[in-house]
PDB file of N, CA and C in Angstrom:
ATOM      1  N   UNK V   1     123.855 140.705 118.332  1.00 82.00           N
ATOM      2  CA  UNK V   1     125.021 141.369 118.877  1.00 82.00           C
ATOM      3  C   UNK V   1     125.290 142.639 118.090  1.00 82.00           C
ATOM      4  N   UNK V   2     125.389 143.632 119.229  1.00 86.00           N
ATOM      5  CA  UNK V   2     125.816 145.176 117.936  1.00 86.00           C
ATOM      6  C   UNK V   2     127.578 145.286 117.694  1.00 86.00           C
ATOM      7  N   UNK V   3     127.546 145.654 116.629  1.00 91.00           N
ATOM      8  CA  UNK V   3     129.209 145.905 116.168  1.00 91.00           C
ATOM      9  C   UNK V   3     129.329 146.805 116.710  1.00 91.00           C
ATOM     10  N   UNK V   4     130.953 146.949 116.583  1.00 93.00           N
ATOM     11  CA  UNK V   4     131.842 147.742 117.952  1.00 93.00           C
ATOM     12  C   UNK V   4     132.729 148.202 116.835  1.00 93.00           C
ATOM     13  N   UNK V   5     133.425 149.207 117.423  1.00 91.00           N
ATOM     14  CA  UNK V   5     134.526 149.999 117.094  1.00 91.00           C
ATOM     15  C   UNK V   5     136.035 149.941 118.189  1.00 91.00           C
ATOM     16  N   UNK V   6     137.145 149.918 117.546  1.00 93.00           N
ATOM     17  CA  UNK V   6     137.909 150.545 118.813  1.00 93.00           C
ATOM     18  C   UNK V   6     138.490 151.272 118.191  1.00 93.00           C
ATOM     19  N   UNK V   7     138.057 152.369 119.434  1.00 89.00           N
ATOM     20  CA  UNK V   7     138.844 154.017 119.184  1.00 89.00           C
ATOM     21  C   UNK V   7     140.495 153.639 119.866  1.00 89.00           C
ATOM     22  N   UNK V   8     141.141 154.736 119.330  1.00 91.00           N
ATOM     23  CA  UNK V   8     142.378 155.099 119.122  1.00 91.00           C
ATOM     24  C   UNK V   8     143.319 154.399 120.977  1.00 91.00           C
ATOM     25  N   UNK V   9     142.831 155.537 121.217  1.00 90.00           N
ATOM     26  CA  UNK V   9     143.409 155.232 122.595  1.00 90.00           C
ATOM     27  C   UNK V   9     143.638 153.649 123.352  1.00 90.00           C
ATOM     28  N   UNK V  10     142.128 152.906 122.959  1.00 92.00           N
ATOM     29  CA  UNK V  10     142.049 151.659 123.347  1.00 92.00           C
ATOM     30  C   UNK V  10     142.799 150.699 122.457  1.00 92.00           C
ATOM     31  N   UNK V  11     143.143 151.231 121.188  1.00 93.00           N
ATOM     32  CA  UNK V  11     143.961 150.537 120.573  1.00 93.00           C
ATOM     33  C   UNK V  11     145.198 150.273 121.178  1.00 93.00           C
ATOM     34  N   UNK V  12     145.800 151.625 121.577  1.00 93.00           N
ATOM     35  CA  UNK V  12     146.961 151.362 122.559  1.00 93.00           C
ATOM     36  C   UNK V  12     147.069 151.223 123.711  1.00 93.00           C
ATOM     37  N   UNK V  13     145.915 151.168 124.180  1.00 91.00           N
ATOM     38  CA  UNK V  13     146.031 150.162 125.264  1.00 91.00           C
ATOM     39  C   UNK V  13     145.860 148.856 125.319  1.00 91.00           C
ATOM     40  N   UNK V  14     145.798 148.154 124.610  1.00 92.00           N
ATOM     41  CA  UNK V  14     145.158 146.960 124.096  1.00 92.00           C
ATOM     42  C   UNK V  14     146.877 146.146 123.620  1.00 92.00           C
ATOM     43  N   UNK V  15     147.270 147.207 122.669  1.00 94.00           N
ATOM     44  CA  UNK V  15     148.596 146.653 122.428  1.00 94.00           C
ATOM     45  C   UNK V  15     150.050 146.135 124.010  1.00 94.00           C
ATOM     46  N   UNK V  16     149.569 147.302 124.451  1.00 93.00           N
ATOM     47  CA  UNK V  16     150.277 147.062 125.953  1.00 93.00           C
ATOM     48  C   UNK V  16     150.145 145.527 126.799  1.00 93.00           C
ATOM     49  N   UNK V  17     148.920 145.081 126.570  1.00 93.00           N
ATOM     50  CA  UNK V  17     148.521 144.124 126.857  1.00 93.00           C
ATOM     51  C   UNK V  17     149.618 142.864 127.115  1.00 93.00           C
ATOM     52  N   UNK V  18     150.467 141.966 127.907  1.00 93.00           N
ATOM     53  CA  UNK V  18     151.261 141.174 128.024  1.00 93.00           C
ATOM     54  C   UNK V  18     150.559 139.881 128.223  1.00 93.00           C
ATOM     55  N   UNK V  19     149.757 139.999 129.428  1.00 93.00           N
ATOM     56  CA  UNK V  19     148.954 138.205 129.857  1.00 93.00           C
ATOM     57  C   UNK V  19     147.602 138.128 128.418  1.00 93.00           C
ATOM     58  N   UNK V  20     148.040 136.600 128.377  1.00 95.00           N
ATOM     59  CA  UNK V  20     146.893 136.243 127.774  1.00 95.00           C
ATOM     60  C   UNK V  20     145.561 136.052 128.161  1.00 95.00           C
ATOM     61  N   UNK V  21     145.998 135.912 129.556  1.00 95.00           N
ATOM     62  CA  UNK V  21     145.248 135.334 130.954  1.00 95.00           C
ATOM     63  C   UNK V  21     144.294 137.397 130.419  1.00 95.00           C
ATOM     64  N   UNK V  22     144.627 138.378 130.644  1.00 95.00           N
ATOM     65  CA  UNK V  22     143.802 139.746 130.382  1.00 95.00           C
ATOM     66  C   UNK V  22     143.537 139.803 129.517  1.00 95.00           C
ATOM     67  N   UNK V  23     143.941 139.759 128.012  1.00 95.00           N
ATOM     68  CA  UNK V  23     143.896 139.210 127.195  1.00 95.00           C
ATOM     69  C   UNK V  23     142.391 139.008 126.866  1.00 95.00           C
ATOM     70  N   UNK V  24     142.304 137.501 127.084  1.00 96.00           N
ATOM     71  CA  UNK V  24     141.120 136.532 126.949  1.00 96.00           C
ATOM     72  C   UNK V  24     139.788 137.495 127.770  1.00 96.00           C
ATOM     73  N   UNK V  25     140.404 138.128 129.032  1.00 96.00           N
ATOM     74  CA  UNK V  25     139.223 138.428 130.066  1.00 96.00           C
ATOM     75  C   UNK V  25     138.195 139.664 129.099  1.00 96.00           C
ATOM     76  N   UNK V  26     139.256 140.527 128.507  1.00 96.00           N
ATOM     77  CA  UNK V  26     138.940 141.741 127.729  1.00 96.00           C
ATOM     78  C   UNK V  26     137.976 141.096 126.817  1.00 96.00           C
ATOM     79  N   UNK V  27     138.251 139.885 126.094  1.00 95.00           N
ATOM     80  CA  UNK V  27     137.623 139.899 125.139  1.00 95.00           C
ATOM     81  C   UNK V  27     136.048 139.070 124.883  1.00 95.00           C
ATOM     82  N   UNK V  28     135.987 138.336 126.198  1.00 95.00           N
ATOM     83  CA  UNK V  28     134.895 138.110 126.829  1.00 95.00           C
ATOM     84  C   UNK V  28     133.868 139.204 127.794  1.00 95.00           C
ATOM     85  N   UNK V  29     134.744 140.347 128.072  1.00 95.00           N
ATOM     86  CA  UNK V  29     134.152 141.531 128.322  1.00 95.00           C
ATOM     87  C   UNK V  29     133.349 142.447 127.385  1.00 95.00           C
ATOM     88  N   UNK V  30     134.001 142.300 125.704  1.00 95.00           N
ATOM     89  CA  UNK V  30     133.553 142.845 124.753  1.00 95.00           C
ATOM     90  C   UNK V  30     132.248 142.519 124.160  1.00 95.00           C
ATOM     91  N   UNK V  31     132.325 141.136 124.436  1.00 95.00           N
ATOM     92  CA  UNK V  31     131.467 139.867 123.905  1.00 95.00           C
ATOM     93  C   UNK V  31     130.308 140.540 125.154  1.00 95.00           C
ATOM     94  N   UNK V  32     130.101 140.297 125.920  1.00 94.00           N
ATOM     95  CA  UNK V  32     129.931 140.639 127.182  1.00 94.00           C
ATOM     96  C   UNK V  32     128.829 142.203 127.055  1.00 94.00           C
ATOM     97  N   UNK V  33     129.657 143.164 126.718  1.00 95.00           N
ATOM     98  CA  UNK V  33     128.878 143.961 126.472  1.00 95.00           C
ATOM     99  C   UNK V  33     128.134 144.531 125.204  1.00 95.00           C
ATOM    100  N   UNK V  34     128.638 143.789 124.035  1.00 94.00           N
ATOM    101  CA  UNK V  34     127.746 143.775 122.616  1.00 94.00           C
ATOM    102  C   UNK V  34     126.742 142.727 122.990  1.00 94.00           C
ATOM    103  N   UNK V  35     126.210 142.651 123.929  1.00 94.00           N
ATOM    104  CA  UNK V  35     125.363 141.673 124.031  1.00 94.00           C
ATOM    105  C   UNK V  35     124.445 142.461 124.538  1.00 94.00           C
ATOM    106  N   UNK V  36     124.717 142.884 125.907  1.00 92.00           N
ATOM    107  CA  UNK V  36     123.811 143.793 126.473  1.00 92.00           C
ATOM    108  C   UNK V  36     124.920 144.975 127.059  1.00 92.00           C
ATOM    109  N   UNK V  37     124.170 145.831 125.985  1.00 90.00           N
ATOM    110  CA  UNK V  37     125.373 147.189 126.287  1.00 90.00           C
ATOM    111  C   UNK V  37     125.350 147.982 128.074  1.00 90.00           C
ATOM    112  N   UNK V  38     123.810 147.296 128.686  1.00 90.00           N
ATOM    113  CA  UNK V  38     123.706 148.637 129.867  1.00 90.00           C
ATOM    114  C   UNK V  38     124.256 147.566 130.584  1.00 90.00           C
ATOM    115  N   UNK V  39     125.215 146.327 131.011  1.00 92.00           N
ATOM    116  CA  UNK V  39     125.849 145.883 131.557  1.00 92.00           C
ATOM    117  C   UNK V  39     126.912 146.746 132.419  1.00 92.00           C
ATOM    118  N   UNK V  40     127.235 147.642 131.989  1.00 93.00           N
ATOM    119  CA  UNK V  40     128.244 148.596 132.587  1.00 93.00           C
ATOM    120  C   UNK V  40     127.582 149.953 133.197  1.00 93.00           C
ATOM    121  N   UNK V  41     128.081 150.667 134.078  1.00 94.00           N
ATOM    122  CA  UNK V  41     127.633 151.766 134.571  1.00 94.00           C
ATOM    123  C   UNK V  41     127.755 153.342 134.067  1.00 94.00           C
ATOM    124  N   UNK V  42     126.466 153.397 133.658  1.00 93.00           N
ATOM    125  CA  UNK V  42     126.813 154.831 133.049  1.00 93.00           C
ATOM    126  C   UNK V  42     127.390 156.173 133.700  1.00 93.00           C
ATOM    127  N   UNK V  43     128.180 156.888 133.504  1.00 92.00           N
ATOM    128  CA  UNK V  43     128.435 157.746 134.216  1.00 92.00           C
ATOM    129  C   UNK V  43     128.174 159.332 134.296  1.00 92.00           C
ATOM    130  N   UNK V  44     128.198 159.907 135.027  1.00 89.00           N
ATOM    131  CA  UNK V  44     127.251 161.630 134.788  1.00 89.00           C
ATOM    132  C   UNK V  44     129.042 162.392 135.133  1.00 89.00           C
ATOM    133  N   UNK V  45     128.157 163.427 134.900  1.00 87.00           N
ATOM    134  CA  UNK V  45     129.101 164.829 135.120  1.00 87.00           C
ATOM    135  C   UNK V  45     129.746 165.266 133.899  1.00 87.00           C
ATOM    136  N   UNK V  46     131.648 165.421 134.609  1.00 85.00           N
ATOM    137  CA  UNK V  46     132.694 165.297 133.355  1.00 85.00           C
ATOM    138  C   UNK V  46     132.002 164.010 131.967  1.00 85.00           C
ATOM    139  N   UNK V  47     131.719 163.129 132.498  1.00 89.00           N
ATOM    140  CA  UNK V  47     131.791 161.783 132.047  1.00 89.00           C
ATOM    141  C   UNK V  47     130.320 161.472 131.171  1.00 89.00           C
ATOM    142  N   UNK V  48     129.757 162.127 130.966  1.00 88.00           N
ATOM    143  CA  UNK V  48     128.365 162.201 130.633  1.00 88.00           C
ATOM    144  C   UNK V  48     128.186 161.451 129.479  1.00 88.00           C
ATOM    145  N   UNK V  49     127.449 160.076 129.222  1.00 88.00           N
ATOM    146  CA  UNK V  49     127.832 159.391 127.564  1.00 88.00           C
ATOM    147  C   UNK V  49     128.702 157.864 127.735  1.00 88.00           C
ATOM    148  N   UNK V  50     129.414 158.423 128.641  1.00 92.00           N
ATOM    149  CA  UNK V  50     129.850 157.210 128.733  1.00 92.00           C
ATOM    150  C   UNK V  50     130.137 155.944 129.871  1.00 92.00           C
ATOM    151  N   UNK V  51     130.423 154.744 129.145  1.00 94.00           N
ATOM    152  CA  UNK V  51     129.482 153.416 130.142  1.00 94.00           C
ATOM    153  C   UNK V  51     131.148 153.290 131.015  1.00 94.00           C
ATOM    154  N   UNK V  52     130.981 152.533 131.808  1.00 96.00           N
ATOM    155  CA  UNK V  52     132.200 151.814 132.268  1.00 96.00           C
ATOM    156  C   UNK V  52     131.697 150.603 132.727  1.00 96.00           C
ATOM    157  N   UNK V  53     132.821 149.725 132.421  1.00 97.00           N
ATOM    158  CA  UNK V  53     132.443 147.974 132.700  1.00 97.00           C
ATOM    159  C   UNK V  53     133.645 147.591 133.706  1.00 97.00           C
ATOM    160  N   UNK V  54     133.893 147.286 134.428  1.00 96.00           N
ATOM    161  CA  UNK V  54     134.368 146.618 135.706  1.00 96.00           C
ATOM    162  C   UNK V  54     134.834 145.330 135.562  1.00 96.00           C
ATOM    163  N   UNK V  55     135.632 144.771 135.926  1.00 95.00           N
ATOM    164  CA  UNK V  55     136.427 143.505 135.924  1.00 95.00           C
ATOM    165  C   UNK V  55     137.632 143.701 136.943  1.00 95.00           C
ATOM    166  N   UNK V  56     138.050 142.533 137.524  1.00 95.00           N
ATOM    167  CA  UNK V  56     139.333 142.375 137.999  1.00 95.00           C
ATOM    168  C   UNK V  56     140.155 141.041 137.542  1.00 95.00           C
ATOM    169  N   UNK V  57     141.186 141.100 137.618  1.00 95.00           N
ATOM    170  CA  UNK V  57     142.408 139.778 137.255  1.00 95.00           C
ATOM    171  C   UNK V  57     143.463 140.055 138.207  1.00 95.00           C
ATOM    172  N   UNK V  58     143.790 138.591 138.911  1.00 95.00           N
ATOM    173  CA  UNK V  58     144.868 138.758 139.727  1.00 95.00           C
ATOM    174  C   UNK V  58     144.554 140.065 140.930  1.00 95.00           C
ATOM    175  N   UNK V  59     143.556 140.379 141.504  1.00 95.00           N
ATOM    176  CA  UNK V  59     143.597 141.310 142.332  1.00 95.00           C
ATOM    177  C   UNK V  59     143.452 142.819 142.164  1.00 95.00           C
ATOM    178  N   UNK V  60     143.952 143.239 140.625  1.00 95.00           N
ATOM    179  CA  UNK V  60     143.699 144.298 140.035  1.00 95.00           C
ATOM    180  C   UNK V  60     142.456 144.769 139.432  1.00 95.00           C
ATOM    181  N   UNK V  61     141.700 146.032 140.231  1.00 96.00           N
ATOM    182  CA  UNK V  61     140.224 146.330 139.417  1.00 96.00           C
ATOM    183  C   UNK V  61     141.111 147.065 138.220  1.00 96.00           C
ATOM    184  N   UNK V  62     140.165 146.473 136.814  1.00 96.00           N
ATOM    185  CA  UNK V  62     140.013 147.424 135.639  1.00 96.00           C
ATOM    186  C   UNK V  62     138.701 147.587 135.140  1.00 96.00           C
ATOM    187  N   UNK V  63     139.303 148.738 134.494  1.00 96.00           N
ATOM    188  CA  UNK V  63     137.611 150.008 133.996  1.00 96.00           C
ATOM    189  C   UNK V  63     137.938 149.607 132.342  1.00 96.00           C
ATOM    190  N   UNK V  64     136.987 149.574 131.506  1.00 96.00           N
ATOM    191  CA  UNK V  64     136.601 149.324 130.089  1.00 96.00           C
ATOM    192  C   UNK V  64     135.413 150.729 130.043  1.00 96.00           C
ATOM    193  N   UNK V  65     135.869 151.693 128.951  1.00 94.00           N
ATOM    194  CA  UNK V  65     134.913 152.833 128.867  1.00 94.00           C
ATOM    195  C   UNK V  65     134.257 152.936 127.353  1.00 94.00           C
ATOM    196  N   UNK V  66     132.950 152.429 127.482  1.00 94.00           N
ATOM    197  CA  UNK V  66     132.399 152.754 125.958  1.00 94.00           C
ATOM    198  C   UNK V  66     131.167 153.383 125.791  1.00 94.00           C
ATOM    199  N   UNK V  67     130.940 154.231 124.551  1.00 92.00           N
ATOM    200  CA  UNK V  67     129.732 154.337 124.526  1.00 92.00           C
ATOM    201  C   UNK V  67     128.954 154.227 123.618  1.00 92.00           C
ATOM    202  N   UNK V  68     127.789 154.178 122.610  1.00 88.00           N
ATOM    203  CA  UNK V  68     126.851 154.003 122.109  1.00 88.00           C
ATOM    204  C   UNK V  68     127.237 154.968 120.543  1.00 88.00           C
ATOM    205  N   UNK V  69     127.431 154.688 119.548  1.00 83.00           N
ATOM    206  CA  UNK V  69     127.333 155.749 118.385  1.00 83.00           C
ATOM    207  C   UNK V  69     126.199 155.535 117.980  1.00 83.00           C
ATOM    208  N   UNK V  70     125.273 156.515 117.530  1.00 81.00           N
ATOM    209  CA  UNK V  70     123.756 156.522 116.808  1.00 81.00           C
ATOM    210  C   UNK V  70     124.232 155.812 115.548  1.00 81.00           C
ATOM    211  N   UNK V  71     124.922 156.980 115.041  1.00 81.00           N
ATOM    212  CA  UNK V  71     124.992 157.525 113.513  1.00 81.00           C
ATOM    213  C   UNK V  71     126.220 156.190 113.106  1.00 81.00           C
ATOM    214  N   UNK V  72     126.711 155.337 113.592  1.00 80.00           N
ATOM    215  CA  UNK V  72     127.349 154.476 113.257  1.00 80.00           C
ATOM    216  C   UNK V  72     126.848 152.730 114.221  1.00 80.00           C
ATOM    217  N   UNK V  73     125.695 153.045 114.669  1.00 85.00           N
ATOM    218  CA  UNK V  73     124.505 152.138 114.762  1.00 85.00           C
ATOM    219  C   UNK V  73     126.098 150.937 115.623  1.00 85.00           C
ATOM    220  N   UNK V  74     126.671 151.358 116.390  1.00 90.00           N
ATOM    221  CA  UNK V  74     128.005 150.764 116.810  1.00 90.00           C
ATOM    222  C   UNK V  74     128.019 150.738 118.815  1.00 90.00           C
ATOM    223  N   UNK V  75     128.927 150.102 119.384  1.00 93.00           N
ATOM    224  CA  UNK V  75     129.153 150.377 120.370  1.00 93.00           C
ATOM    225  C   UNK V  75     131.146 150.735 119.959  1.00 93.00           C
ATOM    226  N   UNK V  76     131.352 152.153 120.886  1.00 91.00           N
ATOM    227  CA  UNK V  76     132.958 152.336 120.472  1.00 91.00           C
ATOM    228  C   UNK V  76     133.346 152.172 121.791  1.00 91.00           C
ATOM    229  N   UNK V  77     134.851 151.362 121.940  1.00 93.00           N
ATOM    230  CA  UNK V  77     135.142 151.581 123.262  1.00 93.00           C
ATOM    231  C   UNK V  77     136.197 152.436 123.001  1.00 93.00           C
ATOM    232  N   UNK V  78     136.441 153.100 124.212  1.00 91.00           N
ATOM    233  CA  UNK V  78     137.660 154.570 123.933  1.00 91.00           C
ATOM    234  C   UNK V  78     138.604 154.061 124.544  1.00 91.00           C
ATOM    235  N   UNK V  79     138.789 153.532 125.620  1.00 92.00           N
ATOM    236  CA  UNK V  79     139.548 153.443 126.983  1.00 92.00           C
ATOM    237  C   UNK V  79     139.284 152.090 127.961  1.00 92.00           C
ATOM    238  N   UNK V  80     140.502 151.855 128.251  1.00 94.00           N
ATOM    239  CA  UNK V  80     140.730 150.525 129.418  1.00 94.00           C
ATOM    240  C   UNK V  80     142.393 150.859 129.998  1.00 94.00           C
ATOM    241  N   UNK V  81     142.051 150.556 131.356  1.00 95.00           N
ATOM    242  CA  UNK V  81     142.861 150.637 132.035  1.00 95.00           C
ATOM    243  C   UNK V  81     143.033 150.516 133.442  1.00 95.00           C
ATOM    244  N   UNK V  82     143.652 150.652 134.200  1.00 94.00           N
ATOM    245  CA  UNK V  82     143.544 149.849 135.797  1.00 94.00           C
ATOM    246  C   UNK V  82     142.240 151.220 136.569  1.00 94.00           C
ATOM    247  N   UNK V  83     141.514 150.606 137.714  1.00 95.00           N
ATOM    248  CA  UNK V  83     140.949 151.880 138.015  1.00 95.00           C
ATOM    249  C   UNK V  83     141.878 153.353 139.120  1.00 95.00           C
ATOM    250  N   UNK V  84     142.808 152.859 139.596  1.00 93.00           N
ATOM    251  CA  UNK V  84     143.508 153.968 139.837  1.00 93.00           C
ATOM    252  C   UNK V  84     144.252 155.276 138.778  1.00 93.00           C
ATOM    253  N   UNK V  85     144.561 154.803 137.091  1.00 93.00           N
ATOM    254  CA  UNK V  85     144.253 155.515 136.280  1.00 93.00           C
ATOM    255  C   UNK V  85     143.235 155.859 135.631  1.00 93.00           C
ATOM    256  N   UNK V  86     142.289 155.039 135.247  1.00 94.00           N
ATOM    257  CA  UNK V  86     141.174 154.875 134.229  1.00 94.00           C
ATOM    258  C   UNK V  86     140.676 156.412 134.309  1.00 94.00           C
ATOM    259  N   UNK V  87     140.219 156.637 135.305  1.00 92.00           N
ATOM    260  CA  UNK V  87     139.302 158.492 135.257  1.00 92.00           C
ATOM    261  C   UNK V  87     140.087 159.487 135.062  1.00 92.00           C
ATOM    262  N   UNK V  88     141.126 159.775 135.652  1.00 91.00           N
ATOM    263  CA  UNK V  88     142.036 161.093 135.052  1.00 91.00           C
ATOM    264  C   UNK V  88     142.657 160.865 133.728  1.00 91.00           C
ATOM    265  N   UNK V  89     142.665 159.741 132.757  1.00 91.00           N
ATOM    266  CA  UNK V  89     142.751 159.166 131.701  1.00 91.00           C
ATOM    267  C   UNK V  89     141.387 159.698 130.529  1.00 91.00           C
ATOM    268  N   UNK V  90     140.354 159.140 131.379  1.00 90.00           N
ATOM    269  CA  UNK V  90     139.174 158.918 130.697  1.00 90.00           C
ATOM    270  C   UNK V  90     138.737 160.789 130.630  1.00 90.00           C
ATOM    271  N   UNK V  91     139.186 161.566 131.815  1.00 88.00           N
ATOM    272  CA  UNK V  91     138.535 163.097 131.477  1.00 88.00           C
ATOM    273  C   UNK V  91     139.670 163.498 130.627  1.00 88.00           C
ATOM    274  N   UNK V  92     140.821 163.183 129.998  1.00 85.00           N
ATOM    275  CA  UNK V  92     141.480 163.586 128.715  1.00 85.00           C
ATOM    276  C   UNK V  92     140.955 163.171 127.991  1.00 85.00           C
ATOM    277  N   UNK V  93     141.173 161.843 127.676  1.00 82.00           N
ATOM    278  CA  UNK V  93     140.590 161.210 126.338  1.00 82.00           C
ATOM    279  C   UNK V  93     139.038 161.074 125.789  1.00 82.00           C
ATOM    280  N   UNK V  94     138.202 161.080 126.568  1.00 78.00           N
ATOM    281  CA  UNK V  94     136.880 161.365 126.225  1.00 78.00           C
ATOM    282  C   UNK V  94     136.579 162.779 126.692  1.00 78.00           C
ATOM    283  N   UNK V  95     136.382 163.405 125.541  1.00 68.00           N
ATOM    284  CA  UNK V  95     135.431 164.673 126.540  1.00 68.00           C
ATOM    285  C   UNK V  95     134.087 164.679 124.828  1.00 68.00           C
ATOM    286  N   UNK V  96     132.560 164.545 125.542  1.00 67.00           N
ATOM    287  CA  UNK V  96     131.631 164.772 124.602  1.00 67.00           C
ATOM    288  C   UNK V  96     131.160 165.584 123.990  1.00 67.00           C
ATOM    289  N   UNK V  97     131.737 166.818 124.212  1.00 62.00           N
ATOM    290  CA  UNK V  97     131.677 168.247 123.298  1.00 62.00           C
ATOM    291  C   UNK V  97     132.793 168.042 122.185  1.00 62.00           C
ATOM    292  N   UNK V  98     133.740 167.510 122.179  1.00 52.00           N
ATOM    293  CA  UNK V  98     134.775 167.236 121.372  1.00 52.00           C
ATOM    294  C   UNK V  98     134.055 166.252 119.803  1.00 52.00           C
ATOM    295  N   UNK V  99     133.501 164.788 120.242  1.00 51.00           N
ATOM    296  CA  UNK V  99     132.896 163.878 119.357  1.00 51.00           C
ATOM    297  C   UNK V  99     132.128 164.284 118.747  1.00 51.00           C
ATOM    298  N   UNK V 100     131.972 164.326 117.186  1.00 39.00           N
ATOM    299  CA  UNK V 100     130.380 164.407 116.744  1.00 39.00           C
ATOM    300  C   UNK V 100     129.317 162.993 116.773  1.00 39.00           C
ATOM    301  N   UNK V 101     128.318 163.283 116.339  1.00 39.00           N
ATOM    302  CA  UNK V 101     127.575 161.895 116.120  1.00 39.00           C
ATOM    303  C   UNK V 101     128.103 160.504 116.372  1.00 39.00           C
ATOM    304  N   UNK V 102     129.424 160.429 115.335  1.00 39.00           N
ATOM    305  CA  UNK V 102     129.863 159.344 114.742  1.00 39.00           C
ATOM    306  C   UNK V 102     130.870 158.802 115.608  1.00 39.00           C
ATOM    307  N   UNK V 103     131.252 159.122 116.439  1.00 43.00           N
ATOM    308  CA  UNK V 103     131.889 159.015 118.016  1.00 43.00           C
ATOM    309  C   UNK V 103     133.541 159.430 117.071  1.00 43.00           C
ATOM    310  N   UNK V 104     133.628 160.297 116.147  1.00 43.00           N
ATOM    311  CA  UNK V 104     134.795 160.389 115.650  1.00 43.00           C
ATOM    312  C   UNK V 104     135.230 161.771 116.730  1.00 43.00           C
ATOM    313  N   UNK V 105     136.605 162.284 116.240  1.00 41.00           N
ATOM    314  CA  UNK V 105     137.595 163.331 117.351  1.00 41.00           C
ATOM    315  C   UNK V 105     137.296 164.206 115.727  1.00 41.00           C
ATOM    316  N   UNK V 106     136.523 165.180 116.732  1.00 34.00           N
ATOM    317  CA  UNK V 106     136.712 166.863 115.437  1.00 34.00           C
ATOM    318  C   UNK V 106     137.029 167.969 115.624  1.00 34.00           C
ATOM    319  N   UNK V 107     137.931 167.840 116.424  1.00 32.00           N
ATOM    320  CA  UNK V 107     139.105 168.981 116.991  1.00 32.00           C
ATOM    321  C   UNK V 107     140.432 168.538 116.385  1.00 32.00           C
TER     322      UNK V 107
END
C-alpha cells in the first residue's frame, strides 16, 4: 500500500463531514485507492495530473481528487466533494503549474 498525504483543502473538507455512514465510505475509498491508485479516472485539460474517484451515498454522486507525488513517493488527495461542486472547486484548488514536485503550494 503507498502512503498518502492530505492536502489542505481536503482537510477541510473532511472536517465538514457529519454521517459516519460518509465517513466510513471515504475511508474505504482511501484504502481503496492506496491499493491501486489508477482505480480512479484521470483527467486532461484544466485538470491535467489529477485522478478522480467516484462514489455515491444516499443518492448523492461524490468526486475524491488525488494525485501521485514522485518526490514524496506518496499519493496526496487535494479535494472531495459532491459532483455538482467538485470541478469548479477542483480548477481553484488544484492548478499544476502552481505545485512543485512535492505536491506542495509555491505561490
Amino acid at each position: 500500500m503507498l502512503d498518502y498525504v492530505i492536502g489542505p483543502a481536503m482537510r477541510k473538507d473532511l472536517k465538514k463531514i457529519k454521517s459516519k455512514d460518509l465517513a466510513q465510505i471515504i475511508s474505504a475509498a482511501i484504502d481503496s485507492i492506496r491499493e491501486d491508485p489508477s482505480c480512479g479516472t484521470a483527467k486532461v485539460g484544466d485538470l491535467a495530473g489529477l485522478v478522480v474517484y467516484r462514489f455515491s451515498h444516499k443518492g448523492v454522486s461524490y468526486r475524491l481528487g488525488y494525485y501521485y507525488s514522485s518526490e514524496r513517493s506518496a499519493i496526496v488527495f487535494s479535494l472531495f466533494d459532491t459532483r455538482e461542486d467538485f470541478y469548479s472547486r477542483a480548477k481553484r484548488v488544484y492548478d499544476p503549474k502552481t505545485l512543485d514536485a512535492s505536491g506542495s503550494s509555491v505561490s
